[in-house]
CSV table of C-alpha atoms and ligand atoms in Angstrom, one decimal:
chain,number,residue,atom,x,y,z
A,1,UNK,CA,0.0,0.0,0.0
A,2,UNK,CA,1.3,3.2,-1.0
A,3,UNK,CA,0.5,5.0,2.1
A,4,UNK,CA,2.1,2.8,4.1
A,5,UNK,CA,5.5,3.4,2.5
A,6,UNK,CA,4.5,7.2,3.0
A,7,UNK,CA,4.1,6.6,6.3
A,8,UNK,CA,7.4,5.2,7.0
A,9,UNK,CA,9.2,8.1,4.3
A,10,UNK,CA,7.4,10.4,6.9
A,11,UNK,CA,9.1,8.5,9.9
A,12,UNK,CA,12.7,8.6,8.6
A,13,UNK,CA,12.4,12.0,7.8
A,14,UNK,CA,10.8,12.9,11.6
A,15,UNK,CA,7.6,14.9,10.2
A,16,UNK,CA,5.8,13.9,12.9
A,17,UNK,CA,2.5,16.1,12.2
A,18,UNK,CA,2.8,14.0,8.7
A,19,UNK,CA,2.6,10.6,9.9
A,20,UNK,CA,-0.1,11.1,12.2
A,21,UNK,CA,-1.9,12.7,9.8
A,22,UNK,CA,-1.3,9.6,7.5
A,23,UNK,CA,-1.9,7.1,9.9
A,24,UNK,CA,-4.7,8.5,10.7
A,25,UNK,CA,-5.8,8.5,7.2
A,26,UNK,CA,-5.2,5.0,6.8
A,27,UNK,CA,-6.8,3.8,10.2
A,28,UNK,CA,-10.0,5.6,8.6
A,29,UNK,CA,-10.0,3.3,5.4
A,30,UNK,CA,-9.7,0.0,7.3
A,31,UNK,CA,-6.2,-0.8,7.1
A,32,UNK,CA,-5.6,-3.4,9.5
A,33,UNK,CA,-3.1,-1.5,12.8
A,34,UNK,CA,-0.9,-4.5,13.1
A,35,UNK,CA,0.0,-4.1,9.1
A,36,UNK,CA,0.3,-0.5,9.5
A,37,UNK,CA,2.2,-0.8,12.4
A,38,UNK,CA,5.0,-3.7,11.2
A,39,UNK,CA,5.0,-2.2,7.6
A,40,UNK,CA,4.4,1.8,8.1
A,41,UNK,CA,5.9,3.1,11.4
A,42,UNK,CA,8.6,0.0,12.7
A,43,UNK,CA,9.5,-0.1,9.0
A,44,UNK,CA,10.1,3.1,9.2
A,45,UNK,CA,12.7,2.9,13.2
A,46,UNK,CA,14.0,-0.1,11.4
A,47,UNK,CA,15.6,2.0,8.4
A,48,UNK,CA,16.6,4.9,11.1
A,49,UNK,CA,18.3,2.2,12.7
A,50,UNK,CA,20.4,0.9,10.3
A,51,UNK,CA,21.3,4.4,9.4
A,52,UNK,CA,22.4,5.1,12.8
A,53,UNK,CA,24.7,1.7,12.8
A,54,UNK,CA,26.2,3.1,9.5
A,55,UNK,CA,27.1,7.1,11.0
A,56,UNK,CA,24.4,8.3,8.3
A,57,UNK,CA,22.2,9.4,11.3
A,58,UNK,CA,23.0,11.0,14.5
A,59,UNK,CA,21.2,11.2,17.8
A,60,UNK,CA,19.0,14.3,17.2
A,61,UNK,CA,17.7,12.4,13.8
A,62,UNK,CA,16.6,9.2,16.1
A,63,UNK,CA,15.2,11.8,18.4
A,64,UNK,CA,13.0,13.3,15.6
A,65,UNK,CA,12.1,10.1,14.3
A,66,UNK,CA,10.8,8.3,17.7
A,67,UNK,CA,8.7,11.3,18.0
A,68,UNK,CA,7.1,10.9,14.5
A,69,UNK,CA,6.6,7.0,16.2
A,70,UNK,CA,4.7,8.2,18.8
A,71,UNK,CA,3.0,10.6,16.9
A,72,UNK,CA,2.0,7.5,14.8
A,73,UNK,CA,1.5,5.0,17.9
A,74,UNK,CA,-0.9,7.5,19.9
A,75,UNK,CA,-3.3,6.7,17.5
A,76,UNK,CA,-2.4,3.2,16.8
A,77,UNK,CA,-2.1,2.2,20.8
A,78,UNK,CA,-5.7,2.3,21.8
A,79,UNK,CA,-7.0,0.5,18.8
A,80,UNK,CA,-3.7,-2.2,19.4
A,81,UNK,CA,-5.0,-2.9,22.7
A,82,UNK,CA,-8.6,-3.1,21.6
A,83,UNK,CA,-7.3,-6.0,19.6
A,84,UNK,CA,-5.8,-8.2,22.4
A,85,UNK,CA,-8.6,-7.3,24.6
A,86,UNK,CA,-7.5,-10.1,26.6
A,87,UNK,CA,-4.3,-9.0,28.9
A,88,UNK,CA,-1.1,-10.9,28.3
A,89,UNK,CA,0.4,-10.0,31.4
A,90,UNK,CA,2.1,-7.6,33.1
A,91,UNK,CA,5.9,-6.4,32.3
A,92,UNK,CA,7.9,-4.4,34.6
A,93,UNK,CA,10.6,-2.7,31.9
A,94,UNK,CA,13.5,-0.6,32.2
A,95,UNK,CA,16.9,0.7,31.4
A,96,UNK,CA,19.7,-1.0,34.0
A,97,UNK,CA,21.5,1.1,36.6
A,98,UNK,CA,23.9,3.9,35.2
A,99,UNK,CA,22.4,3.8,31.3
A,100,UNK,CA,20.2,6.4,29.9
A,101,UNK,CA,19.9,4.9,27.2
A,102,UNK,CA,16.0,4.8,26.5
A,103,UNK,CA,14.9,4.9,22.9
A,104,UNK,CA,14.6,1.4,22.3
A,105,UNK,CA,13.2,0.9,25.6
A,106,UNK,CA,10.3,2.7,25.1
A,107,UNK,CA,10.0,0.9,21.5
A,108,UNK,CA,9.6,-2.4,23.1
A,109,UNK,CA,7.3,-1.2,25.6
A,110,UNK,CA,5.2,-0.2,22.6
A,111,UNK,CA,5.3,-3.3,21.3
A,112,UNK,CA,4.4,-5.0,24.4
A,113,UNK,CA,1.3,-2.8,24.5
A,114,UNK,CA,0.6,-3.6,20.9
A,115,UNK,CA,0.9,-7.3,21.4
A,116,UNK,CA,-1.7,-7.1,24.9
A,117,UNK,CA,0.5,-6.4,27.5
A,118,UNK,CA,0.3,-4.6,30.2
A,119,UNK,CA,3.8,-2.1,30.9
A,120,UNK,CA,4.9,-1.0,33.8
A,121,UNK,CA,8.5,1.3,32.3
A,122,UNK,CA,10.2,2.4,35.2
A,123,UNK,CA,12.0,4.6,33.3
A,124,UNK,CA,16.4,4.6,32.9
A,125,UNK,CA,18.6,4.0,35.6
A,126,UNK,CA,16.8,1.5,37.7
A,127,UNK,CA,18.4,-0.3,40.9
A,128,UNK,CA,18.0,-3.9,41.1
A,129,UNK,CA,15.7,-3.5,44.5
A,130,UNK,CA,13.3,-1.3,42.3
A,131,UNK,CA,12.9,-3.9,39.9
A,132,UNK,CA,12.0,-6.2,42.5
A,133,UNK,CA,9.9,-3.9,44.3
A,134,UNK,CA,7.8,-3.1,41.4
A,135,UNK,CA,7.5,-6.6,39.9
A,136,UNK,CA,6.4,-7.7,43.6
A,137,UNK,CA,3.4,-4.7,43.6
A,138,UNK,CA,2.4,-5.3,40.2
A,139,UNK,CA,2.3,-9.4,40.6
A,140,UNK,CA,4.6,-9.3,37.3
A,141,UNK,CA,4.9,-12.2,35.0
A,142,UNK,CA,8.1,-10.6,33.0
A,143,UNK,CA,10.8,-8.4,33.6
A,144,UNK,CA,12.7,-6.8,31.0
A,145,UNK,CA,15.3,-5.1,31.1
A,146,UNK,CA,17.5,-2.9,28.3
A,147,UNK,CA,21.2,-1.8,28.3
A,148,UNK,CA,23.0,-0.2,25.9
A,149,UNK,CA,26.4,0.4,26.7
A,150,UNK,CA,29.1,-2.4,27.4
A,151,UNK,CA,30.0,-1.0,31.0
A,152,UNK,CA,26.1,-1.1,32.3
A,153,UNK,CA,25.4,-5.0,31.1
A,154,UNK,CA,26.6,-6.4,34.3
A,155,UNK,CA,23.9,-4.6,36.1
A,156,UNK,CA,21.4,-7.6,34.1
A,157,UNK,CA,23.0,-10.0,36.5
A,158,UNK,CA,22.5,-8.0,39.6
A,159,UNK,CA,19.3,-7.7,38.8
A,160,UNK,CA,19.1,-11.6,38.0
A,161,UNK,CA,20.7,-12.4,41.3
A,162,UNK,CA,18.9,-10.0,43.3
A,163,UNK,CA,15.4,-12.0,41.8
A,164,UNK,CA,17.1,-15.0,43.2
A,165,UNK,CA,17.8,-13.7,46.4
A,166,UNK,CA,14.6,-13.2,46.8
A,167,UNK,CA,13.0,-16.5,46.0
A,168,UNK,CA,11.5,-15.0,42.9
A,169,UNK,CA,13.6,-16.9,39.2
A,170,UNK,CA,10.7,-19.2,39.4
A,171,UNK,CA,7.7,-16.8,39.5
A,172,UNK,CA,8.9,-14.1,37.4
A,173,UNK,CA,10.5,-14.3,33.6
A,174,UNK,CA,13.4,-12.1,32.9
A,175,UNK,CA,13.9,-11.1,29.3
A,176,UNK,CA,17.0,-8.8,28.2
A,177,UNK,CA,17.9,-7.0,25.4
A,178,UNK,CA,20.1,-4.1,23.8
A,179,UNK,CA,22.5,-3.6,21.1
A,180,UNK,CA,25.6,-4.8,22.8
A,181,UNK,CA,23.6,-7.9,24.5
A,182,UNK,CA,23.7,-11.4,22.7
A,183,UNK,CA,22.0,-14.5,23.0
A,184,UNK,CA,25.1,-16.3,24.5
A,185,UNK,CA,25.3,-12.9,27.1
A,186,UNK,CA,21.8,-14.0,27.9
A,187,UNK,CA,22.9,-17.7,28.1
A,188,UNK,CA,25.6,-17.1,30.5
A,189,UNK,CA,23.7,-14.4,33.0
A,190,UNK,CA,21.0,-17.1,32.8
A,191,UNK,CA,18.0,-15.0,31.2
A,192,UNK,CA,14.8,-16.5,30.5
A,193,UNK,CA,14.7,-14.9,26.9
A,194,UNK,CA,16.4,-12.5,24.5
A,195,UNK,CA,15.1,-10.6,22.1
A,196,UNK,CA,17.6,-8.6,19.6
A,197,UNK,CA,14.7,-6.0,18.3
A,198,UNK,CA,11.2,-4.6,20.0
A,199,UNK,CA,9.4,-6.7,17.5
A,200,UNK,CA,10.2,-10.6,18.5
A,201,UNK,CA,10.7,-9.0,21.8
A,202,UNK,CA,6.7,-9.1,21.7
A,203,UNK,CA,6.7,-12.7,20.2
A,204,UNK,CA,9.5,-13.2,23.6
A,205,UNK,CA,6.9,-12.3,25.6
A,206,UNK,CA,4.3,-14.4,24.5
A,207,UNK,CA,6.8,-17.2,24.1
A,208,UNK,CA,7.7,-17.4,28.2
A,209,UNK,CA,4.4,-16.9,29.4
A,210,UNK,CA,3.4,-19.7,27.6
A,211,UNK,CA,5.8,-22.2,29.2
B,301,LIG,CO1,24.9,6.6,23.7
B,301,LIG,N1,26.1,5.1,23.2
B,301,LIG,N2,26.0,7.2,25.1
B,301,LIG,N3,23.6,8.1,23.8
B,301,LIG,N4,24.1,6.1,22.0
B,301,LIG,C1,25.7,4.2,22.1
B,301,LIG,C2,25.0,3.0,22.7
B,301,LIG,C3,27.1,3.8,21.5
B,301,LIG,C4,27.1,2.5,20.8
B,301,LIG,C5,27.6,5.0,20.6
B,301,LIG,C6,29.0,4.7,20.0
B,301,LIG,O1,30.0,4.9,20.7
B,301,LIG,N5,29.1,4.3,18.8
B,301,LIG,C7,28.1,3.9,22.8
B,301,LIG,C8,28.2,2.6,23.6
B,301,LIG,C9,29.5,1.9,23.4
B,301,LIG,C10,29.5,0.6,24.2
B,301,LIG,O2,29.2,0.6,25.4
B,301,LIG,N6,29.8,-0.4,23.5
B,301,LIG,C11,27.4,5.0,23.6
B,301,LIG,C12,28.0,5.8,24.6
B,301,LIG,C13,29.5,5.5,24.8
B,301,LIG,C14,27.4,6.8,25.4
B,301,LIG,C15,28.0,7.6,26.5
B,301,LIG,C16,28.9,6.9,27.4
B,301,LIG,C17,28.6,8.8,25.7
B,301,LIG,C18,29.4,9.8,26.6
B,301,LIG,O3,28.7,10.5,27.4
B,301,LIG,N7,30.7,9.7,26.5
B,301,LIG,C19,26.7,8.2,27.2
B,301,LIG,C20,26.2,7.2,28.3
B,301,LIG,C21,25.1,7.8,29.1
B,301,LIG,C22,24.6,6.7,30.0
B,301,LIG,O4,23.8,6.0,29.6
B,301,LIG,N8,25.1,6.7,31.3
B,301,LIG,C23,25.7,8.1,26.0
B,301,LIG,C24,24.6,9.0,25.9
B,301,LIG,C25,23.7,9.0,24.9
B,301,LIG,C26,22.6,10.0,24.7
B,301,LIG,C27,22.0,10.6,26.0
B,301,LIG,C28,23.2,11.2,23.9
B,301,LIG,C29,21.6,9.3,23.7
B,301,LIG,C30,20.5,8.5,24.4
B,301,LIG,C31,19.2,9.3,24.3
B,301,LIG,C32,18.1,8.4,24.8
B,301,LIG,O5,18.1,7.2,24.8
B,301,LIG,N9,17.1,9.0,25.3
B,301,LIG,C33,22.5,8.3,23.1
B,301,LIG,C34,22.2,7.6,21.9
B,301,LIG,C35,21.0,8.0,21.1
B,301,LIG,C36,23.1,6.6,21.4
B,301,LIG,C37,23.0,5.8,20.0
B,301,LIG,C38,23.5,6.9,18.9
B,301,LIG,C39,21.6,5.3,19.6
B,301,LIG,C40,21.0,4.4,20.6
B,301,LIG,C41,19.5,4.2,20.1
B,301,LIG,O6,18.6,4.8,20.6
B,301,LIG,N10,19.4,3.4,19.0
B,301,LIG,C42,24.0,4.6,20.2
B,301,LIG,C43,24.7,4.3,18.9
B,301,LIG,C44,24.1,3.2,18.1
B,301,LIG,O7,23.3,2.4,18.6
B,301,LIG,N11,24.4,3.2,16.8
B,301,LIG,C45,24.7,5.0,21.4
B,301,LIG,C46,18.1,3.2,18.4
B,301,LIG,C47,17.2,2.1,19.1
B,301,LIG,C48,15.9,1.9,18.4
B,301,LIG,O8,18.0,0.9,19.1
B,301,LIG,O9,18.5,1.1,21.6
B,301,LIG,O10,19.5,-0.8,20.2
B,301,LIG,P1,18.4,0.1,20.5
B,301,LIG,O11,17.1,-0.8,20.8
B,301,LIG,C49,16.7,-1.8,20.0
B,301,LIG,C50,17.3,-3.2,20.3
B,301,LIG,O12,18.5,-3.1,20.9
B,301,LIG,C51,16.2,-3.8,21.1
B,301,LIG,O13,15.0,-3.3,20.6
B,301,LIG,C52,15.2,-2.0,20.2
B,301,LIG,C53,14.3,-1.6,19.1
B,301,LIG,O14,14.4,-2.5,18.0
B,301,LIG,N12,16.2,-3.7,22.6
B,301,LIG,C54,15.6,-4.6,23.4
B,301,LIG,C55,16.5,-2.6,23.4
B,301,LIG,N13,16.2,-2.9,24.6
B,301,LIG,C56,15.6,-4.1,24.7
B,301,LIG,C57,15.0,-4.8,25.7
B,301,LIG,C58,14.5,-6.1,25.4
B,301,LIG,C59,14.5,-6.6,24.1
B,301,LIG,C60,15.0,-5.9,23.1
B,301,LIG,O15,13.9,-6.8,26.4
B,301,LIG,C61,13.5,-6.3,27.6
């Protein structure tokens, strides 16, 4: 569909007011949300993300472009969730201690959201005890967490250990993810799941609460 591949131009090129409008437009003719979703706006982070991995984009371009996503996914969310009307769970998310890193964070959240789960995002920065504290109140059935620089991956493991600690590895999943974390980093920390973009970290998701 031709508006689709509009849509994601719009998103590379961070016109923000042009993608909701388009969105919009094509939410109004019956496009399906998960097509317009997957092919419009993720196409759309994917390119920006390759571009950034090649120096072709720097950070104010991501910048722009997330907040042409979310111009895109305020529309998109509600009728996302309308869709999996019946909850998947709950997922506390977050960025580890000492990384600010958030942008992909908040992708997967939306994700999540899109795919029926609930998110609790604590934010960037978070302690291991707040992790535990917050999957403890919210009854949690996945925590994920995101880190983006080399230095702040060891912080998944306290956070793994501290869930141990605490009697908790069997009641809670933990799912990671990042650009500097790997399958085999996940392997050896002993995650429950990684997932190396938002969009299998959705089909993660759904993948350990089924077991
Ligand atoms: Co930073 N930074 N940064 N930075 N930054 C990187 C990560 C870096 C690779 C740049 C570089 O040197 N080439 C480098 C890390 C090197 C390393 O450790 N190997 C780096 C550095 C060094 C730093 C500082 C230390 C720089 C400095 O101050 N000297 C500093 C650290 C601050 C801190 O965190 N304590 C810093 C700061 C910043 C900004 C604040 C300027 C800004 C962050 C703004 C923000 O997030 N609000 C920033 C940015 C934007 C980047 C780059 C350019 C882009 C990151 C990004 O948003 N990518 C990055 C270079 C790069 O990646 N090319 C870089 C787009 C995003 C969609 O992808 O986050 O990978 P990503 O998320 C993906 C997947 O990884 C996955 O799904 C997402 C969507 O598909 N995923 C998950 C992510 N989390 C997941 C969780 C899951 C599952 C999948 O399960 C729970």
């Amino acid at each position: 569909m031709a508006e689709l591949k509009k849509i994601t131009e719009n998103l590379i090129k961070g016109n923000a007011p042009g993608v909701k409008e388009l969105v919009q437009k094509v939410v109004d003719e019956g496009e399906d949300v998960e097509k317009i979703l997957n092919e419009g706006l993720l196409a759309g982070m994917s390119v920006v993300g390759d571009k950034f991995k090649k120096n072709e984009f720097y950070v104010p371009e991501v910048l722009i472009a997330a907040r042409a996503m979310k111009a895109g996914m305020e529309i998109l969310r509600p009728l996302l969730l309308e869709k999996n009307v019946k909850g998947q769970g709950k997922v506390v998310l977050g960025t580890v201690r000492g990384d600010l890193h958030d942008i992909g964070k908040n992708l997967v959240g939306m994700m999540l959201e899109g795919a029926g789960f609930e998110v609790i995002d604590l934010g960037v920065d978070i302690a291991p005890e707040k992790f535990i504290q917050e999957a403890k109140k919210n009854s949690a059935e996945i925590v994920g967490l995101s880190a983006l620089l080399t230095t702040t991956m060891p912080a998944m493991k306290d956070v793994i250990e501290a869930l141990t600690k605490e009697g908790m590895r069997g009641k809670v999943k933990v799912m990671i993810g990042g650009a500097p974390v790997t399958q085999e980093y996940a392997d050896e920390i002993e995650a429950d799941g990684y997932a190396p973009d938002a969009a299998s970290a959705a089909d993660k998701a759904k993948e350990l609460i089924a077991v």
